[in-house]
């Protein structure tokens, strides 16, 4: 009884020290003590984020072979490769918390781990590539810039590089839409159609409204999240409402209106049934996305086997040469 009482007091004191570090803006590093729930929350969020980057390669990858010019193909290829790189930094950041990449990927393929709802929508016309860059990467930046100040060091550092690349992604998307919006009537109509389909799903990317968000309060206390889902969503709507004026196009929200008193744009109701339906696996492309990822993983098995065999052989040679040096 006495021992267990001391143990509880020790954990309480560790938790207090941990929270005190966070309150003092001292980063938590992999070898530092952390509560189990903090570790679990980060593994969940960073894992989901990594999966989003990798699954996020699919809707845009769909257009690489059909990009309308060499320049557009180069930009799109670079962007899709960047997303792959983001996934890798993020898996590596999650691995510092004691989970393996294989475990995370198995959970994704078994449908147990989530990835962002946005990637379950189809890319139907070329302007969708511009809409993804502008709206989806735009929402991602809004969410991820504050994550550069997240309390967990490896995640925060990964985000710094990711955000630099996302800024280029957003700019290329906006520029693509700008060119189309100044083109023929058909091109302008394609740009408007893409915005009509991507705008609301991008608004939903920030997650459930604050009253419904399960993890926000705890994540805010731990400074994983610096702003609430609704705060970031409002910033996004304000930014898009201004930027769309340069395109001469419209946002598909008749209720979007500047509110002088609030100093923000008011916006219409979000279709939360659609959001949860997509999150639960019933969006237009959920099944196709998972099928494609599982197939790519299976077809890539030989690459992983070859890389492992090479690394093992190299390590064996290194050990043999070290043994020879010692013996000499
Ligand atoms: N989609 O309590 P909440 C990108 C889930 S990729 C699906 O507010 P939290 C890019 C949430 O996971 C963009 N599920 O959660 C790549 C939770 O379920 P669980 C990805 C969602 O974690 C390629 C439940 O709803 N960005 O940038 O406090 C090309 C309750 O939510 C979604 C990130 O992952 C959603 N949209 O806040 C272009 C950023 N929203 O886990 C771009 C890092 C919520 O209890 N992640 N859920 O089963 C975050 O900032 C936070 O995890 C979220 C959610 C704001 C997304």
Short mmCIF file of C-alpha atoms and ligand atoms in Angstrom, two decimals:
data_model
loop_
_atom_site.label_atom_id
_atom_site.label_comp_id
_atom_site.label_asym_id
_atom_site.label_seq_id
_atom_site.Cartn_x
_atom_site.Cartn_y
_atom_site.Cartn_z
CA UNK A 1 0.00 0.00 0.00
CA UNK A 2 2.78 2.31 1.06
CA UNK A 3 4.81 1.47 -2.10
CA UNK A 4 1.90 2.06 -4.45
CA UNK A 5 1.12 5.40 -2.70
CA UNK A 6 4.73 6.52 -3.23
CA UNK A 7 4.59 5.43 -6.86
CA UNK A 8 1.42 7.46 -7.49
CA UNK A 9 3.01 10.49 -5.84
CA UNK A 10 6.12 10.06 -8.02
CA UNK A 11 4.07 9.89 -11.22
CA UNK A 12 2.10 12.95 -10.14
CA UNK A 13 5.30 14.82 -9.57
CA UNK A 14 6.70 13.67 -12.96
CA UNK A 15 3.50 14.86 -14.62
CA UNK A 16 3.76 18.22 -12.88
CA UNK A 17 7.37 18.62 -13.98
CA UNK A 18 6.37 17.61 -17.51
CA UNK A 19 3.54 20.18 -17.62
CA UNK A 20 5.82 22.83 -16.10
CA UNK A 21 8.31 22.27 -18.96
CA UNK A 22 5.52 22.63 -21.49
CA UNK A 23 4.23 25.78 -19.80
CA UNK A 24 7.77 27.20 -19.96
CA UNK A 25 7.91 26.43 -23.72
CA UNK A 26 10.69 23.84 -23.25
CA UNK A 27 10.51 21.23 -26.00
CA UNK A 28 9.91 17.58 -25.12
CA UNK A 29 12.48 15.30 -26.76
CA UNK A 30 12.27 11.52 -27.38
CA UNK A 31 14.33 10.52 -24.33
CA UNK A 32 12.44 12.77 -21.91
CA UNK A 33 9.83 11.33 -19.57
CA UNK A 34 6.29 11.85 -20.90
CA UNK A 35 2.83 10.64 -19.83
CA UNK A 36 1.58 7.62 -21.77
CA UNK A 37 -1.42 9.59 -23.00
CA UNK A 38 0.85 12.32 -24.48
CA UNK A 39 2.85 9.65 -26.31
CA UNK A 40 -0.37 7.98 -27.59
CA UNK A 41 -1.87 11.28 -28.76
CA UNK A 42 1.25 12.13 -30.70
CA UNK A 43 1.52 8.68 -32.26
CA UNK A 44 -2.13 8.97 -33.35
CA UNK A 45 -1.82 12.48 -34.75
CA UNK A 46 1.61 12.14 -36.40
CA UNK A 47 0.67 8.72 -37.79
CA UNK A 48 -2.56 10.12 -39.28
CA UNK A 49 -0.65 13.06 -40.64
CA UNK A 50 1.96 10.79 -42.28
CA UNK A 51 -0.77 8.61 -43.82
CA UNK A 52 -2.49 11.76 -45.15
CA UNK A 53 0.67 12.80 -46.96
CA UNK A 54 1.12 9.38 -48.55
CA UNK A 55 -2.54 8.86 -49.49
CA UNK A 56 -2.56 12.52 -50.56
CA UNK A 57 -0.15 11.62 -53.37
CA UNK A 58 -2.90 9.62 -55.11
CA UNK A 59 -5.46 12.23 -56.25
CA UNK A 60 -2.73 14.42 -57.76
CA UNK A 61 -0.62 11.51 -59.01
CA UNK A 62 -3.65 10.69 -61.15
CA UNK A 63 -2.84 13.73 -63.34
CA UNK A 64 0.93 13.40 -63.81
CA UNK A 65 0.59 11.62 -67.15
CA UNK A 66 -2.03 14.11 -68.35
CA UNK A 67 -0.49 17.44 -67.31
CA UNK A 68 -1.04 19.92 -70.16
CA UNK A 69 2.61 21.01 -70.58
CA UNK A 70 6.15 20.00 -69.61
CA UNK A 71 6.30 22.87 -67.11
CA UNK A 72 3.07 21.78 -65.39
CA UNK A 73 4.23 18.17 -65.35
CA UNK A 74 7.54 19.14 -63.67
CA UNK A 75 5.75 21.20 -61.03
CA UNK A 76 3.24 18.44 -60.31
CA UNK A 77 5.92 15.73 -60.16
CA UNK A 78 7.94 17.82 -57.70
CA UNK A 79 4.87 18.44 -55.55
CA UNK A 80 3.83 14.80 -55.39
CA UNK A 81 7.41 13.79 -54.54
CA UNK A 82 7.43 16.43 -51.78
CA UNK A 83 4.30 14.85 -50.27
CA UNK A 84 6.08 11.48 -50.25
CA UNK A 85 9.02 13.11 -48.47
CA UNK A 86 6.67 14.69 -45.88
CA UNK A 87 5.22 11.26 -45.18
CA UNK A 88 8.70 9.89 -44.57
CA UNK A 89 9.77 12.67 -42.15
CA UNK A 90 6.51 12.18 -40.29
CA UNK A 91 6.83 8.39 -40.02
CA UNK A 92 10.38 8.98 -38.75
CA UNK A 93 9.10 11.53 -36.19
CA UNK A 94 6.46 9.03 -34.97
CA UNK A 95 9.11 6.28 -34.73
CA UNK A 96 10.95 8.36 -32.10
CA UNK A 97 7.93 7.65 -29.87
CA UNK A 98 8.45 3.89 -29.98
CA UNK A 99 6.06 2.81 -32.75
CA UNK A 100 7.40 1.19 -35.92
CA UNK A 101 6.64 2.29 -39.44
CA UNK A 102 5.40 -1.23 -40.23
CA UNK A 103 2.90 -1.05 -37.35
CA UNK A 104 1.57 2.30 -38.56
CA UNK A 105 1.27 1.13 -42.16
CA UNK A 106 -0.45 -2.10 -41.09
CA UNK A 107 -3.02 -0.04 -39.19
CA UNK A 108 -3.65 2.16 -42.21
CA UNK A 109 -4.09 -0.85 -44.49
CA UNK A 110 -6.41 -2.55 -41.99
CA UNK A 111 -8.61 0.59 -42.02
CA UNK A 112 -7.84 1.24 -38.31
CA UNK A 113 -5.77 4.41 -38.69
CA UNK A 114 -7.35 7.51 -40.15
CA UNK A 115 -6.02 9.87 -42.81
CA UNK A 116 -7.42 13.23 -43.85
CA UNK A 117 -10.99 13.16 -45.17
CA UNK A 118 -10.00 15.43 -48.07
CA UNK A 119 -8.18 12.72 -49.99
CA UNK A 120 -11.34 10.69 -50.48
CA UNK A 121 -12.61 13.02 -53.19
CA UNK A 122 -11.86 12.45 -56.89
CA UNK A 123 -9.76 14.67 -59.17
CA UNK A 124 -12.04 15.04 -62.20
CA UNK A 125 -10.55 17.84 -64.28
CA UNK A 126 -7.14 19.52 -64.61
CA UNK A 127 -8.29 22.55 -62.58
CA UNK A 128 -8.67 20.19 -59.59
CA UNK A 129 -4.86 20.21 -59.39
CA UNK A 130 -4.98 24.01 -58.93
CA UNK A 131 -7.83 23.74 -56.41
CA UNK A 132 -5.93 21.15 -54.36
CA UNK A 133 -2.79 23.29 -54.29
CA UNK A 134 -4.63 26.47 -53.38
CA UNK A 135 -7.36 25.15 -51.05
CA UNK A 136 -6.04 21.86 -49.66
CA UNK A 137 -2.42 22.93 -49.22
CA UNK A 138 -3.75 26.31 -48.06
CA UNK A 139 -5.75 24.60 -45.31
CA UNK A 140 -2.77 22.37 -44.52
CA UNK A 141 -0.48 25.40 -44.07
CA UNK A 142 -3.01 27.13 -41.82
CA UNK A 143 -3.07 24.03 -39.62
CA UNK A 144 0.63 23.20 -39.82
CA UNK A 145 2.37 26.55 -39.24
CA UNK A 146 1.28 26.47 -35.57
CA UNK A 147 2.50 22.84 -35.41
CA UNK A 148 6.06 24.19 -35.97
CA UNK A 149 5.68 25.36 -32.35
CA UNK A 150 4.30 22.03 -31.13
CA UNK A 151 5.74 20.89 -27.80
CA UNK A 152 7.24 17.67 -29.22
CA UNK A 153 10.62 18.46 -30.80
CA UNK A 154 10.83 15.94 -33.68
CA UNK A 155 7.28 16.79 -34.88
CA UNK A 156 7.87 20.54 -34.65
CA UNK A 157 11.16 20.31 -36.58
CA UNK A 158 9.61 18.12 -39.31
CA UNK A 159 6.83 20.70 -39.68
CA UNK A 160 9.27 23.55 -40.32
CA UNK A 161 10.51 21.96 -43.54
CA UNK A 162 7.07 20.66 -44.51
CA UNK A 163 5.58 24.17 -44.24
CA UNK A 164 8.25 25.69 -46.49
CA UNK A 165 7.39 23.16 -49.19
CA UNK A 166 3.63 23.56 -48.68
CA UNK A 167 3.96 27.30 -49.35
CA UNK A 168 5.34 26.54 -52.79
CA UNK A 169 2.52 24.03 -53.31
CA UNK A 170 -0.14 26.57 -52.46
CA UNK A 171 1.38 29.19 -54.71
CA UNK A 172 1.60 26.89 -57.71
CA UNK A 173 -2.08 25.92 -57.21
CA UNK A 174 -3.19 29.54 -57.06
CA UNK A 175 -1.11 30.44 -60.12
CA UNK A 176 -2.59 27.51 -62.06
CA UNK A 177 -6.12 28.70 -61.24
CA UNK A 178 -5.20 32.30 -62.04
CA UNK A 179 -4.03 31.29 -65.54
CA UNK A 180 -7.20 29.26 -66.10
CA UNK A 181 -9.44 32.01 -64.77
CA UNK A 182 -7.96 34.40 -67.36
CA UNK A 183 -8.25 31.82 -70.16
CA UNK A 184 -11.15 30.72 -72.37
CA UNK A 185 -14.73 30.49 -71.06
CA UNK A 186 -14.30 26.70 -70.83
CA UNK A 187 -11.13 27.05 -68.75
CA UNK A 188 -12.79 29.56 -66.45
CA UNK A 189 -15.74 27.20 -66.03
CA UNK A 190 -13.40 24.32 -65.21
CA UNK A 191 -11.67 26.42 -62.53
CA UNK A 192 -15.03 27.40 -61.00
CA UNK A 193 -16.24 23.78 -61.08
CA UNK A 194 -13.09 22.61 -59.26
CA UNK A 195 -13.49 25.30 -56.58
CA UNK A 196 -17.16 24.34 -56.17
CA UNK A 197 -16.20 20.73 -55.43
CA UNK A 198 -13.10 21.31 -53.26
CA UNK A 199 -14.07 24.32 -51.14
CA UNK A 200 -16.35 22.67 -48.55
CA UNK A 201 -14.24 19.52 -48.12
CA UNK A 202 -11.24 21.86 -47.49
CA UNK A 203 -13.25 23.77 -44.87
CA UNK A 204 -14.00 20.39 -43.22
CA UNK A 205 -10.31 19.41 -43.10
CA UNK A 206 -9.87 21.29 -39.81
CA UNK A 207 -11.95 18.65 -38.08
CA UNK A 208 -15.15 18.76 -36.00
CA UNK A 209 -16.28 22.04 -34.47
CA UNK A 210 -14.80 22.88 -31.07
CA UNK A 211 -17.79 21.59 -29.12
CA UNK A 212 -17.49 18.19 -30.81
CA UNK A 213 -13.69 17.84 -30.88
CA UNK A 214 -12.60 14.94 -28.64
CA UNK A 215 -8.92 15.70 -28.26
CA UNK A 216 -8.61 19.49 -28.55
CA UNK A 217 -8.71 20.47 -24.87
CA UNK A 218 -6.00 18.02 -23.82
CA UNK A 219 -3.88 18.72 -26.91
CA UNK A 220 -4.10 22.46 -26.18
CA UNK A 221 -2.95 21.92 -22.59
CA UNK A 222 0.02 19.95 -23.90
CA UNK A 223 0.67 22.60 -26.58
CA UNK A 224 0.40 20.08 -29.36
CA UNK A 225 -2.44 22.23 -30.69
CA UNK A 226 -1.96 25.99 -30.45
CA UNK A 227 -5.34 26.95 -31.94
CA UNK A 228 -8.71 25.22 -31.97
CA UNK A 229 -10.23 23.59 -35.06
CA UNK A 230 -12.76 26.44 -35.40
CA UNK A 231 -10.15 29.19 -34.95
CA UNK A 232 -8.04 27.77 -37.77
CA UNK A 233 -11.10 27.20 -39.95
CA UNK A 234 -12.14 30.85 -39.52
CA UNK A 235 -8.64 32.04 -40.49
CA UNK A 236 -8.79 29.85 -43.58
CA UNK A 237 -12.21 31.17 -44.65
CA UNK A 238 -10.99 34.77 -44.15
CA UNK A 239 -7.90 34.12 -46.28
CA UNK A 240 -9.77 32.39 -49.11
CA UNK A 241 -12.54 35.02 -49.19
CA UNK A 242 -9.90 37.66 -49.97
CA UNK A 243 -7.75 35.61 -52.36
CA UNK A 244 -10.67 34.51 -54.54
CA UNK A 245 -11.24 38.14 -55.52
CA UNK A 246 -8.04 37.98 -57.60
CA UNK A 247 -9.39 34.98 -59.50
CA UNK A 248 -12.66 36.70 -60.41
CA UNK A 249 -14.41 33.48 -59.35
CA UNK A 250 -16.76 32.75 -56.44
CA UNK A 251 -16.75 30.63 -53.32
CA UNK A 252 -19.75 28.23 -53.28
CA UNK A 253 -21.20 29.74 -50.11
CA UNK A 254 -24.10 32.21 -50.45
CA UNK A 255 -23.74 33.08 -46.74
CA UNK A 256 -20.11 34.21 -46.98
CA UNK A 257 -20.18 37.81 -45.81
CA UNK A 258 -17.77 40.18 -44.08
CA UNK A 259 -18.86 40.86 -40.49
CA UNK A 260 -17.53 44.25 -39.43
CA UNK A 261 -18.25 43.65 -35.76
CA UNK A 262 -16.42 40.32 -35.56
CA UNK A 263 -13.66 41.37 -37.93
CA UNK A 264 -14.15 38.06 -39.77
CA UNK A 265 -16.18 36.57 -42.58
CA UNK A 266 -19.40 34.81 -41.57
CA UNK A 267 -19.97 31.58 -43.43
CA UNK A 268 -22.74 29.08 -44.07
CA UNK A 269 -23.46 25.79 -42.26
CA UNK A 270 -21.04 22.88 -42.71
CA UNK A 271 -22.49 19.54 -43.79
CA UNK A 272 -21.19 17.48 -40.86
CA UNK A 273 -23.08 14.39 -42.04
CA UNK A 274 -20.95 14.43 -45.17
CA UNK A 275 -17.76 14.88 -43.10
CA UNK A 276 -18.45 11.95 -40.74
CA UNK A 277 -19.61 9.78 -43.60
CA UNK A 278 -16.25 10.31 -45.33
CA UNK A 279 -14.28 9.86 -42.08
CA UNK A 280 -16.11 6.56 -41.46
CA UNK A 281 -14.95 5.21 -44.82
CA UNK A 282 -17.93 5.94 -47.07
CA UNK A 283 -16.64 8.86 -49.14
CA UNK A 284 -16.48 8.72 -52.95
CA UNK A 285 -12.94 7.27 -53.04
CA UNK A 286 -12.18 5.73 -49.60
CA UNK A 287 -12.16 2.14 -50.82
CA UNK A 288 -10.22 2.91 -53.97
CA UNK A 289 -7.56 4.86 -52.03
CA UNK A 290 -6.93 2.02 -49.58
CA UNK A 291 -6.93 -0.59 -52.33
CA UNK A 292 -4.34 1.40 -54.28
CA UNK A 293 -2.10 1.85 -51.22
CA UNK A 294 -2.24 -1.84 -50.28
CA UNK A 295 -1.44 -2.85 -53.87
CA UNK A 296 1.51 -0.41 -54.06
CA UNK A 297 2.81 -1.74 -50.74
CA UNK A 298 2.58 -5.36 -51.88
CA UNK A 299 4.21 -4.61 -55.21
CA UNK A 300 7.02 -2.77 -53.41
CA UNK A 301 7.87 -5.76 -51.20
CA UNK A 302 10.87 -6.69 -53.37
CA UNK A 303 12.36 -3.21 -52.95
CA UNK A 304 12.12 -3.45 -49.15
CA UNK A 305 13.59 -6.98 -49.21
CA UNK A 306 16.48 -5.91 -51.46
CA UNK A 307 17.22 -2.84 -49.31
CA UNK A 308 17.16 -4.94 -46.11
CA UNK A 309 19.41 -7.63 -47.64
CA UNK A 310 21.87 -4.94 -48.80
CA UNK A 311 21.91 -3.25 -45.38
CA UNK A 312 22.47 -6.61 -43.64
CA UNK A 313 25.32 -7.52 -45.98
CA UNK A 314 26.94 -4.11 -45.48
CA UNK A 315 26.63 -4.42 -41.70
CA UNK A 316 28.18 -7.93 -41.79
CA UNK A 317 31.13 -6.61 -43.81
CA UNK A 318 31.54 -3.71 -41.38
CA UNK A 319 31.62 -6.10 -38.42
CA UNK A 320 34.11 -8.42 -40.15
CA UNK A 321 36.41 -5.54 -40.96
CA UNK A 322 36.13 -4.19 -37.37
CA UNK A 323 36.99 -7.67 -36.02
CA UNK A 324 40.04 -7.88 -38.34
CA UNK A 325 41.25 -4.45 -37.20
CA UNK A 326 40.92 -5.48 -33.56
CA UNK A 327 42.76 -8.77 -34.16
CA UNK A 328 45.67 -7.04 -35.97
N1 LIG B 1 -10.15 13.76 -41.60
O1 LIG B 1 -10.77 15.60 -31.59
P1 LIG B 1 -10.46 15.98 -32.99
C1 LIG B 1 -1.66 17.57 -46.10
C2 LIG B 1 -10.82 12.86 -36.60
S1 LIG B 1 -2.36 16.38 -45.22
C3 LIG B 1 -10.22 12.58 -40.95
O2 LIG B 1 -10.61 17.42 -33.35
P2 LIG B 1 -7.56 16.16 -33.25
C4 LIG B 1 -1.51 17.44 -47.57
C5 LIG B 1 -9.71 12.87 -35.56
O3 LIG B 1 -8.59 12.15 -36.02
C6 LIG B 1 -3.42 17.12 -44.07
N2 LIG B 1 -10.39 12.49 -39.60
O4 LIG B 1 -8.97 15.45 -33.35
C7 LIG B 1 -1.03 16.25 -48.11
C8 LIG B 1 -10.41 12.23 -34.39
O5 LIG B 1 -10.51 10.83 -34.56
P3 LIG B 1 -9.61 9.77 -33.69
C9 LIG B 1 -3.38 16.36 -42.81
C10 LIG B 1 -10.45 13.65 -38.91
O6 LIG B 1 -6.51 15.15 -33.59
C11 LIG B 1 -0.94 16.10 -49.49
C12 LIG B 1 -11.83 12.76 -34.51
O7 LIG B 1 -11.99 13.15 -35.87
N3 LIG B 1 -2.98 17.23 -41.74
O8 LIG B 1 -1.31 18.47 -45.47
O9 LIG B 1 -7.43 16.92 -31.98
C13 LIG B 1 -1.34 17.14 -50.34
C14 LIG B 1 -12.09 13.94 -33.59
O10 LIG B 1 -11.34 15.10 -33.99
C15 LIG B 1 -10.35 14.90 -39.54
C16 LIG B 1 -2.81 16.77 -40.50
O11 LIG B 1 -2.96 15.61 -40.23
C17 LIG B 1 -10.20 14.93 -40.93
N4 LIG B 1 -10.14 16.09 -41.63
O12 LIG B 1 -7.63 17.25 -34.43
C18 LIG B 1 -1.80 18.32 -49.78
C19 LIG B 1 -2.37 17.82 -39.49
N5 LIG B 1 -10.45 15.85 -38.58
O13 LIG B 1 -8.16 10.07 -34.02
C20 LIG B 1 -1.87 18.50 -48.40
C21 LIG B 1 -2.14 17.25 -38.14
C22 LIG B 1 -10.60 15.21 -37.41
O14 LIG B 1 -9.93 10.00 -32.26
N6 LIG B 1 -3.36 16.90 -37.48
N7 LIG B 1 -10.62 13.90 -37.61
O15 LIG B 1 -10.01 8.42 -34.21
C23 LIG B 1 -4.11 17.76 -36.74
O16 LIG B 1 -3.82 18.95 -36.66
C24 LIG B 1 -5.29 17.21 -35.99
O17 LIG B 1 -5.13 15.81 -35.89
C25 LIG B 1 -6.67 17.54 -36.63
C26 LIG B 1 -7.75 16.86 -35.78
C27 LIG B 1 -6.90 19.05 -36.61
C28 LIG B 1 -6.77 17.03 -38.06
#
